[in-house]
Amino acid sequence: MKRVERLRGNGPFRQHRLPALGTLAVAVMLVSGCGGGDGGSSSGAAVSMQQTTANSQLSAQTASQPQTPSANQTYIDPVAYSSNATDGLAPAQASEKAAVMHYQWTLGRTPINYTTTTGHLTAADANGNPEATMSYVAYTAPSTNGSPRPVTFVYNGGPGSSSIWLRLGSFAPTRVATTDPVFGNWPNYPLVDNKESLIDTTDMVFIDPPGTGLSEAILPNTNQKYWTTDADVNIMRDFIERYLAVNNRGSSPIYLYGESYGTPRTDMLALALESAGVHLTGIVLQSAILNYFADAIEAVAITNSSSALALDTDTLAGYFPGYAAVAAYYNQASPAPLNQDLYALQTSLFVTAEYNKFRRYSQSWVLSQLGIPDALGTPVFPNAKTIQAWTLPSGLTVQALQGYFNVNPFSSTLLPGTTIGRYDGRVSLPNSDPRLQNDGDPSDILISQPFTTALATQMPDYLGYTAPNATYMPLNDNIIQVWDFSHDGQPLPDTIPDLLGALTLNPQLRVLSENGFHDLATPFFNTEKQLARLQTVPGLNPDLQVNFFQGGHMIYLDDVARPLMKRDLVRFYRGTPMPDALTLWTLPAPWRDESPASEPTATASAQLSAP
């Protein structure tokens, strides 16, 4: 049986066996939507908070130095938090205590004194009834110009992922220094000070949804209550409102930053916050999946229905430019592209021109990626003559084209004898590597164990927080298995209407979409096509910018991409246009079979704005 991994919101993938799919009648393995991963991946392993390693692994070169140690407040949290579906914490046990530590970041133009705050806040409904105790880590710094600093709420996806992947990999003052896309000294990647930290630009609050990290529902609520698309959005809204109130941040510019499944969450959360009177300055959609129907691989895997193949041609065409970028990395493009952006344009124009021909092969292609090519009959793929004719306009070799249009998933056919990554197609391992027996995605293997190891040492030392009776959950498999994806009367979320709703309530809302050329979990061309649906709204002219970088799903792991991301994010926070970014009207037109953008139904709006 073949397998496909479900998207992750920035944690590793997990495996799931689906029941019979009508006439497909097979079991397949899902990709985890931005936080989930293949079964057996260590990224889903719980991290014991009893570990109190004295050495936080911050290297001797690190620039973050403790400041006024006497003001530091470590915290030993005695609560035995649970991530089980049917569990909830007794109200008397919930507290809002936290560890507070002080450091200095010295890798920018001027030193920044910053504070880490690690602990819990209680999300409550509009009547003050506690809903969940939410674990978080905040990095804050004092204002230097008399104006409130921006505050950015950051989270991964999954669904079922904690926020450690963004917190330990992207723009916090310290990060895990991977050697992406090669394995290097795996799994011993050090924690180092982060030259590209955004601490000089914005405060950052990394949030763990209920059932992840050390977050737990408060009785009579149980964790599983929040394992639905809409309930998740509302509990995240309630946490953000609590954080803003406790810390007197209501006058600060407020931003959201979500990755993978965190991007549809962001669209819906932006609408929920705007509806609740919390006005945002900007949102960042990194490695996005904004409409699950437009990724037929995901749609079939989740719904177990052949009706989810409705946009199969859009899916085949949408994945192709990202696959081509990966093929070029492995020298399977001819001639070798001189510029990644221009080659992406070339392959995007190719799939647009050949779209009608692709219709013949798209259903077989989607089912092949799921490992079930013959589920609806004999698979159909282009013959050798067609493949040869496509080499010139696509710029790909015959081998690369045959690897894409194949009865086997492209992860195993681009390079015979080798498996390429889904999160980052540039990461690969020979099929003989024993690590692939437990985790079929090399790019997940690259980061899963190093990140969980780093977390176990960073929490007690650098963050000053320990929870000896609890188990930190980086990624909760149980959430992925039972998550209710329904939204707005549909079985899967299409969040372009939610984004439009937020823009309607707040026309000044800035939107930034960040994309990795080598991301085979949430391909960049799919994102372009979904955002382009906003072109169908008369009079709409949003402050939307779309940029691209070398790298995979976790773009910031790439040492070339991360400084460029920091540069563009600083421009975004300043409200400065990015000269090389696409805007709404320079995006390619949406696919004709996609529904136009329209605001969410009254029912959906009520669900996301109700207390």
XYZ file of C-alpha atoms in Angstrom:
611
model
C 0.000 0.000 0.000
C 1.333 3.429 -0.899
C 1.039 6.350 1.410
C 0.547 10.078 1.216
C 1.372 12.474 4.004
C -1.031 15.128 5.062
C -0.090 18.743 5.248
C 1.346 19.988 8.360
C 1.138 23.364 9.801
C 4.548 23.003 10.692
C 5.127 19.977 12.528
C 5.724 16.570 11.176
C 3.236 14.396 9.312
C 1.295 11.531 10.819
C -0.144 8.403 9.258
C -3.845 7.664 9.243
C -5.720 4.747 7.809
C -8.937 5.748 6.131
C -12.016 3.565 5.943
C -13.213 2.353 2.554
C -13.659 5.217 0.099
C -16.836 4.125 -1.647
C -15.700 2.644 -4.930
C -12.097 3.425 -4.036
C -12.318 0.996 -1.118
C -8.750 1.423 0.094
C -6.883 2.507 3.167
C -4.562 5.465 2.664
C -2.322 7.507 4.880
C -3.009 11.169 5.232
C -0.668 14.028 5.116
C -0.945 15.997 8.277
C -2.054 19.575 7.688
C 0.751 21.529 8.997
C 1.816 19.900 12.115
C 1.139 16.279 11.503
C 3.415 13.694 10.039
C 4.192 10.079 9.303
C 3.550 7.574 12.012
C 6.648 6.799 13.976
C 8.140 10.222 13.452
C 9.820 11.407 16.593
C 8.345 14.848 16.094
C 5.131 13.577 17.529
C 6.871 12.186 20.575
C 6.017 13.811 23.859
C 8.791 15.707 25.603
C 9.176 14.996 29.290
C 9.367 18.228 31.235
C 11.252 16.423 33.983
C 14.426 16.889 31.994
C 16.488 19.632 33.585
C 19.670 19.529 31.604
C 22.045 22.129 32.962
C 23.402 22.990 29.544
C 20.848 24.743 27.325
C 23.153 24.172 24.335
C 23.422 27.883 23.667
C 26.870 27.975 22.148
C 29.779 30.039 23.383
C 29.321 32.382 20.421
C 25.737 33.122 21.344
C 24.964 36.778 21.843
C 21.926 36.428 24.127
C 23.251 37.112 27.587
C 21.327 37.083 30.870
C 20.415 40.537 32.109
C 19.822 41.458 35.766
C 19.663 37.796 36.890
C 18.125 38.793 40.215
C 14.981 39.866 38.337
C 14.583 36.462 36.700
C 11.666 34.384 37.949
C 11.846 30.680 37.227
C 8.694 28.644 37.694
C 8.106 25.003 38.569
C 4.582 24.269 37.375
C 3.070 21.447 39.474
C 0.038 20.776 37.263
C -0.301 17.423 35.486
C -1.615 18.663 32.141
C -3.223 16.116 29.814
C -3.572 16.095 26.022
C -6.101 13.239 25.962
C -9.329 13.882 24.068
C -11.700 13.304 26.988
C -9.653 15.073 29.653
C -10.049 18.527 31.117
C -8.379 20.369 33.976
C -10.231 21.112 37.201
C -10.922 24.871 37.339
C -9.126 25.199 40.673
C -5.896 23.941 39.090
C -5.782 26.525 36.308
C -3.453 29.429 36.993
C -1.833 32.222 35.036
C 1.636 31.906 36.531
C 4.700 32.108 34.339
C 8.486 32.032 34.304
C 10.047 35.392 33.391
C 13.640 35.620 32.176
C 15.696 38.558 30.881
C 18.247 38.546 28.057
C 19.967 40.805 25.566
C 20.024 40.229 21.813
C 23.128 41.811 20.302
C 23.089 40.707 16.674
C 21.286 43.750 15.279
C 22.288 47.352 14.823
C 21.605 48.072 18.474
C 21.338 45.686 21.437
C 17.789 44.732 22.420
C 16.955 43.883 26.021
C 14.154 41.356 25.882
C 12.056 39.241 28.221
C 10.802 35.683 27.822
C 7.517 34.819 29.533
C 6.601 31.117 29.626
C 3.454 29.798 31.230
C -0.323 29.760 30.879
C -3.243 32.103 30.376
C -6.894 31.141 30.721
C -9.102 31.621 27.680
C -12.664 32.434 28.727
C -15.929 33.010 26.909
C -17.804 36.313 26.817
C -19.486 35.491 30.125
C -16.181 34.894 31.868
C -16.506 31.104 31.960
C -13.064 29.478 31.657
C -12.610 27.388 28.525
C -8.965 26.278 28.452
C -5.588 26.944 30.023
C -3.262 27.771 27.132
C 0.507 27.402 27.225
C 2.523 30.081 25.476
C 5.967 31.639 25.193
C 6.208 35.410 24.689
C 9.280 37.407 23.670
C 8.855 41.093 24.462
C 11.031 44.188 24.509
C 10.487 47.766 25.718
C 9.459 50.442 23.278
C 12.229 52.852 22.278
C 10.129 55.558 20.626
C 7.223 56.031 23.010
C 4.789 54.139 20.775
C 3.469 50.643 21.571
C 5.488 47.925 19.896
C 3.684 45.584 17.514
C 2.689 42.215 18.969
C 2.517 39.153 16.717
C 0.632 35.982 17.633
C 2.371 32.980 16.094
C 1.204 29.383 15.708
C 1.708 26.287 13.622
C -1.064 24.083 12.316
C -1.490 20.350 11.919
C -4.181 20.462 13.053
C -2.701 19.149 16.262
C 0.667 20.880 16.281
C 2.147 22.977 19.041
C 4.095 26.091 18.118
C 7.600 24.725 18.715
C 8.436 24.465 15.019
C 8.050 28.178 14.385
C 9.364 29.126 17.821
C 12.554 27.087 17.550
C 13.091 27.517 13.818
C 12.057 30.966 12.631
C 12.309 34.429 14.202
C 12.583 34.099 17.974
C 15.852 35.365 19.484
C 17.257 31.804 19.498
C 16.800 29.016 16.965
C 17.858 25.476 16.130
C 20.642 25.727 13.554
C 19.812 23.002 11.037
C 21.812 22.304 7.901
C 18.712 22.261 5.672
C 18.470 20.791 3.055
C 21.301 18.377 3.914
C 21.501 16.296 7.063
C 24.960 17.434 8.183
C 25.561 16.476 11.813
C 22.008 15.186 12.319
C 20.476 14.994 14.888
C 22.852 17.247 16.823
C 21.874 20.723 15.718
C 22.759 23.390 18.285
C 20.600 26.164 19.686
C 22.153 29.469 18.650
C 21.297 33.129 18.802
C 19.262 34.139 15.789
C 20.658 36.971 13.702
C 17.359 37.121 11.800
C 15.202 37.434 14.907
C 12.257 39.821 14.668
C 12.695 40.902 18.296
C 14.002 44.222 16.963
C 10.725 44.721 15.081
C 7.873 43.069 16.985
C 7.022 41.231 20.179
C 6.124 37.589 19.505
C 3.675 35.315 21.347
C 3.830 31.622 20.384
C 0.569 29.798 21.183
C -0.195 26.097 21.763
C -3.840 25.162 21.011
C -5.671 22.823 23.432
C -4.318 19.282 23.362
C -0.882 20.464 22.177
C 2.104 21.725 24.130
C 0.857 22.013 27.713
C -2.568 23.425 26.837
C -5.668 21.733 28.218
C -9.401 22.382 28.292
C -10.929 23.381 31.635
C -13.797 21.254 32.905
C -16.614 20.817 32.120
C -14.974 21.320 28.708
C -12.697 18.587 27.382
C -9.858 18.871 24.883
C -11.797 17.332 22.026
C -14.371 20.128 22.185
C -11.780 22.372 20.543
C -10.734 19.880 17.857
C -12.950 21.367 15.180
C -12.245 24.091 12.663
C -14.581 26.672 14.182
C -14.065 25.844 17.881
C -10.303 26.071 17.336
C -10.633 29.550 15.848
C -12.799 30.747 18.706
C -10.509 29.469 21.463
C -7.519 31.095 19.740
C -9.500 34.351 19.565
C -10.343 34.124 23.261
C -6.695 33.503 24.179
C -5.554 36.514 22.148
C -8.164 38.725 23.789
C -6.991 37.526 27.208
C -3.333 38.179 26.405
C -4.094 41.676 25.155
C -6.124 42.463 28.280
C -3.669 41.039 30.832
C -0.720 42.805 29.237
C -2.466 46.095 28.352
C -1.686 45.644 24.672
C -4.976 46.809 23.213
C -3.333 49.870 21.653
C -0.496 47.873 20.046
C -0.432 47.086 16.336
C -1.625 43.453 16.249
C -0.451 40.833 13.769
C -1.146 37.146 13.163
C 1.450 34.718 11.756
C 0.295 31.230 10.794
C 1.987 28.414 8.932
C 0.375 25.603 6.880
C -2.935 24.700 8.576
C -2.177 27.843 10.546
C -3.009 29.815 7.379
C -6.688 28.822 7.026
C -6.831 29.292 10.800
C -5.468 32.813 10.263
C -8.072 33.717 7.645
C -10.869 32.573 9.947
C -9.245 34.033 13.065
C -8.821 37.415 11.391
C -12.548 37.476 10.680
C -13.376 36.330 14.226
C -11.162 39.001 15.823
C -12.380 41.787 13.560
C -15.973 40.745 14.313
C -15.163 40.884 18.034
C -13.799 44.421 17.766
C -10.097 43.460 17.849
C -8.670 45.255 14.849
C -5.598 43.820 13.207
C -2.800 45.607 11.422
C -1.602 42.637 9.400
C -1.557 38.888 8.862
C 1.174 36.621 7.495
C 0.223 33.445 5.619
C 3.289 31.226 5.353
C 3.147 28.015 3.292
C -0.586 28.266 2.839
C -3.469 25.927 2.151
C -6.385 28.346 1.946
C -8.941 26.096 0.228
C -8.856 22.383 0.974
C -11.109 21.600 -2.000
C -8.402 22.917 -4.347
C -5.953 20.281 -3.102
C -7.722 17.110 -4.205
C -5.059 14.938 -2.559
C -5.979 16.398 0.800
C -9.677 16.535 0.033
C -9.940 12.855 -0.913
C -7.811 11.752 2.017
C -9.914 13.665 4.549
C -13.409 13.126 3.169
C -12.832 9.597 1.843
C -15.052 10.507 -1.084
C -14.523 10.488 -4.833
C -16.564 13.718 -5.001
C -13.483 15.458 -3.611
C -11.865 14.954 -7.035
C -13.878 17.863 -8.469
C -10.798 20.123 -8.687
C -8.323 17.391 -9.583
C -6.994 19.206 -12.659
C -6.355 22.333 -10.592
C -4.421 20.128 -8.175
C -2.251 18.474 -10.822
C -1.480 21.851 -12.397
C -0.999 23.509 -9.013
C 1.639 21.071 -7.829
C 3.629 21.037 -11.058
C 5.665 24.293 -10.749
C 6.822 23.309 -7.244
C 7.761 19.841 -8.466
C 9.639 21.417 -11.375
C 11.621 23.620 -8.979
C 12.616 20.510 -7.043
C 13.518 18.672 -10.241
C 15.728 21.593 -11.256
C 17.504 21.340 -7.899
C 18.426 17.764 -8.842
C 19.615 18.831 -12.300
C 16.533 17.427 -13.993
C 15.779 20.637 -15.897
C 17.278 21.337 -19.291
C 18.694 23.832 -19.810
C 19.467 24.544 -16.169
C 17.388 27.548 -15.043
C 19.350 30.729 -14.474
C 16.727 32.233 -12.179
C 14.236 30.501 -9.851
C 11.571 33.170 -10.290
C 11.713 33.067 -14.076
C 11.634 29.285 -14.113
C 8.594 29.311 -11.822
C 6.929 31.662 -14.297
C 7.858 29.369 -17.202
C 6.374 26.274 -15.572
C 3.284 28.180 -14.445
C 2.683 29.303 -18.032
C 3.254 25.737 -19.216
C 0.590 24.204 -16.972
C -1.825 26.988 -17.843
C -1.365 26.351 -21.556
C -1.702 22.572 -21.152
C -4.521 22.675 -18.616
C -7.149 21.178 -20.917
C -4.854 18.275 -21.854
C -4.128 17.641 -18.184
C -7.804 16.882 -17.582
C -7.328 13.393 -19.051
C -4.688 12.517 -16.478
C -5.620 14.471 -13.377
C -7.851 11.923 -11.651
C -5.278 9.165 -12.118
C -2.556 11.524 -10.947
C -4.314 12.477 -7.701
C -5.104 8.855 -6.872
C -1.511 7.875 -7.637
C -0.254 10.381 -5.080
C -2.571 8.660 -2.596
C -1.114 5.290 -3.561
C -4.336 4.043 -5.185
C -3.924 4.715 -8.927
C -6.441 2.100 -10.090
C -9.129 2.799 -7.486
C -11.568 4.104 -10.094
C -10.395 2.054 -13.047
C -7.318 1.805 -15.241
C -5.099 4.856 -14.678
C -4.455 7.121 -17.648
C -1.129 8.904 -18.199
C 0.518 10.648 -21.169
C 2.394 8.489 -23.674
C 6.061 8.824 -24.560
C 5.341 11.113 -27.519
C 3.416 13.564 -25.344
C 6.104 13.515 -22.669
C 8.770 14.277 -25.265
C 6.718 17.165 -26.658
C 6.473 18.686 -23.179
C 10.218 18.754 -22.485
C 10.858 22.049 -24.273
C 7.977 24.184 -22.916
C 8.307 22.761 -19.378
C 12.108 22.815 -19.312
C 12.098 19.387 -17.639
C 13.906 16.236 -18.702
C 11.995 13.168 -19.841
C 12.935 11.470 -16.563
C 11.444 14.292 -14.511
C 8.221 14.364 -16.543
C 7.864 10.592 -16.328
C 8.437 10.862 -12.591
C 5.527 13.283 -12.277
C 3.051 11.510 -14.556
C 3.430 8.114 -12.939
C 1.328 5.483 -11.172
C 3.622 5.898 -8.165
C 3.920 9.054 -6.018
C 6.423 11.560 -7.375
C 8.291 11.459 -4.058
C 9.697 8.077 -5.115
C 9.863 8.454 -8.900
C 11.756 11.683 -9.544
C 15.032 10.032 -8.521
C 14.932 6.226 -8.821
C 16.068 4.551 -5.602
C 15.629 7.771 -3.635
C 12.802 9.324 -1.610
C 12.467 13.100 -1.696
C 10.828 15.167 1.035
C 7.302 16.528 1.065
C 7.983 19.494 3.305
C 11.141 20.220 1.349
C 11.732 18.360 -1.895
C 15.452 19.139 -1.762
C 15.855 16.860 1.259
C 16.330 13.240 0.194
C 17.451 9.856 1.450
C 18.243 6.606 -0.358
C 15.428 4.098 -0.001
C 17.801 1.854 1.928
C 18.086 4.363 4.786
C 16.559 2.641 7.857
C 15.053 5.905 9.108
C 12.524 5.768 6.275
C 10.974 2.680 7.844
C 9.406 4.824 10.563
C 8.995 8.138 8.762
C 8.593 8.281 4.999
C 9.436 11.973 4.641
C 13.162 12.795 4.735
C 12.421 16.480 5.360
C 10.431 15.538 8.449
C 13.252 13.316 9.696
C 15.622 16.261 9.221
C 13.974 18.349 11.931
C 11.770 16.198 14.157
C 14.255 14.697 16.599
C 16.565 17.748 16.739
C 13.677 20.078 17.568
C 12.188 17.937 20.315
C 15.649 17.447 21.819
C 16.275 21.196 21.780
C 12.919 21.853 23.426
C 13.707 19.553 26.336
C 16.860 21.488 27.163
C 15.628 25.001 26.365
C 12.523 25.006 28.559
C 14.164 24.599 31.982
C 17.299 26.628 31.320
C 16.768 29.455 28.872
C 13.030 29.866 29.537
C 13.231 29.066 33.261
C 10.135 26.843 33.136
C 9.683 23.240 34.251
C 6.571 21.093 34.622
C 7.733 17.884 36.347
C 4.283 16.281 36.311
C 3.440 17.028 32.683
C 4.417 15.896 29.216
C 4.837 18.531 26.517
C 3.118 17.470 23.288
C 4.860 18.850 20.157
C 2.338 17.154 17.887
C -0.773 15.278 18.950
C -1.664 12.435 16.568
C -5.014 11.929 18.224
C -6.152 15.384 17.157
C -5.460 14.727 13.487
C -7.404 11.485 13.566
C -10.641 13.008 14.882
C -10.511 16.636 13.693
C -13.768 17.996 12.275
C -12.746 20.013 9.191
C -16.251 21.256 8.382
C -16.725 24.995 7.968
C -19.364 27.264 6.488
C -21.707 24.347 5.726
C -19.055 22.414 3.818
C -17.028 19.329 4.826
C -13.740 21.174 4.324
C -12.645 24.766 4.852
C -12.444 27.206 1.968
C -11.203 30.306 3.776
C -10.962 32.793 0.929
C -14.461 33.997 1.931
C -13.216 34.465 5.520
C -10.243 36.474 4.300
C -12.608 38.584 2.206
C -14.836 39.068 5.244
C -11.895 40.317 7.310
C -10.833 42.666 4.506
C -14.379 43.984 4.239
C -14.472 44.771 7.952
C -10.958 46.209 7.859
C -9.934 47.429 4.387
C -6.572 48.589 5.799
C -5.577 45.051 6.810
C -2.155 44.160 5.405
C -1.757 40.617 4.039
C 1.562 38.932 3.292
C 1.808 35.482 1.699
C 5.224 33.778 1.989
C 6.001 30.767 -0.202
C 8.836 28.272 -0.644
C 9.644 27.184 -4.194
C 10.506 23.660 -3.005
C 7.463 23.096 -0.781
C 5.628 19.962 -1.949
C 3.112 20.038 0.920
C 1.507 23.414 0.137
C 2.771 24.304 -3.361
C 3.223 27.982 -4.111
C 1.217 27.985 -7.350
C -1.842 26.624 -5.530
C -1.604 29.572 -3.146
C -1.311 32.075 -5.998
C -4.428 30.670 -7.650
C -6.465 30.789 -4.434
C -5.509 34.352 -3.536
C -6.283 35.350 -7.128
C -9.947 34.523 -6.484
C -10.088 37.890 -4.720
C -9.773 39.414 -8.214
C -13.432 38.483 -8.732
C -14.627 41.000 -6.110
C -15.548 44.350 -7.694
C -13.782 47.326 -6.155
C -11.519 45.265 -3.906
C -7.941 46.514 -3.757
C -6.337 44.934 -0.687
C -2.845 45.587 0.624
C -1.766 42.094 -0.456
C 1.814 41.072 -1.179
C 3.006 37.609 -2.228
C 6.682 36.701 -2.090
C 8.782 33.620 -2.848
C 12.017 32.101 -1.570
C 14.167 29.076 -2.103
C 13.246 26.480 0.479
C 10.460 24.187 1.545
C 7.453 24.305 3.851
C 9.546 25.680 6.729
C 11.172 28.293 4.524
C 13.075 29.870 7.424
C 15.248 26.774 7.875
C 17.114 27.745 4.713
C 20.104 29.946 5.512
C 19.725 31.863 2.236
C 15.983 32.373 2.568
C 15.822 33.374 6.235
C 17.672 36.728 5.897
C 15.500 37.590 2.895
C 12.367 36.711 4.860
C 13.528 38.961 7.692
C 14.156 41.791 5.230
C 10.678 41.484 3.744
C 8.972 41.072 7.117
C 10.588 44.264 8.390
C 9.254 46.049 5.306
C 5.835 44.528 5.954
C 5.741 45.777 9.551
C 6.803 49.219 8.387
C 4.076 49.275 5.738
C 6.670 49.522 2.984
C 5.966 47.816 -0.355
C 8.281 44.978 -1.363
C 9.602 45.758 -4.841
C 9.766 42.111 -5.967
C 6.458 40.878 -4.462
C 3.325 40.124 -6.446
C 0.134 42.004 -5.677
C -3.474 40.930 -6.197
C -3.549 42.233 -9.743
C -0.205 40.756 -10.792
C -1.164 37.255 -9.634
C -2.152 34.804 -12.367
C -5.919 34.649 -12.897
C -7.821 32.038 -10.870
C -8.785 28.726 -12.432
C -12.119 29.035 -14.255
C -13.697 26.087 -12.424
C -13.110 27.684 -9.015
C -15.933 29.537 -7.347
C -15.478 33.321 -7.156
C -14.595 34.859 -3.828
C -17.625 35.774 -1.764
C -18.121 36.662 1.845
C -18.884 33.824 4.286
C -22.475 32.923 4.948
C -24.285 34.524 7.849
C -24.149 31.197 9.685
C -20.369 30.943 9.308
C -19.870 34.536 10.399
C -22.015 33.926 13.457
C -20.059 30.777 14.341
C -16.773 32.663 14.217
C -18.020 35.707 16.084
C -20.130 34.012 18.737
C -18.715 33.978 22.281
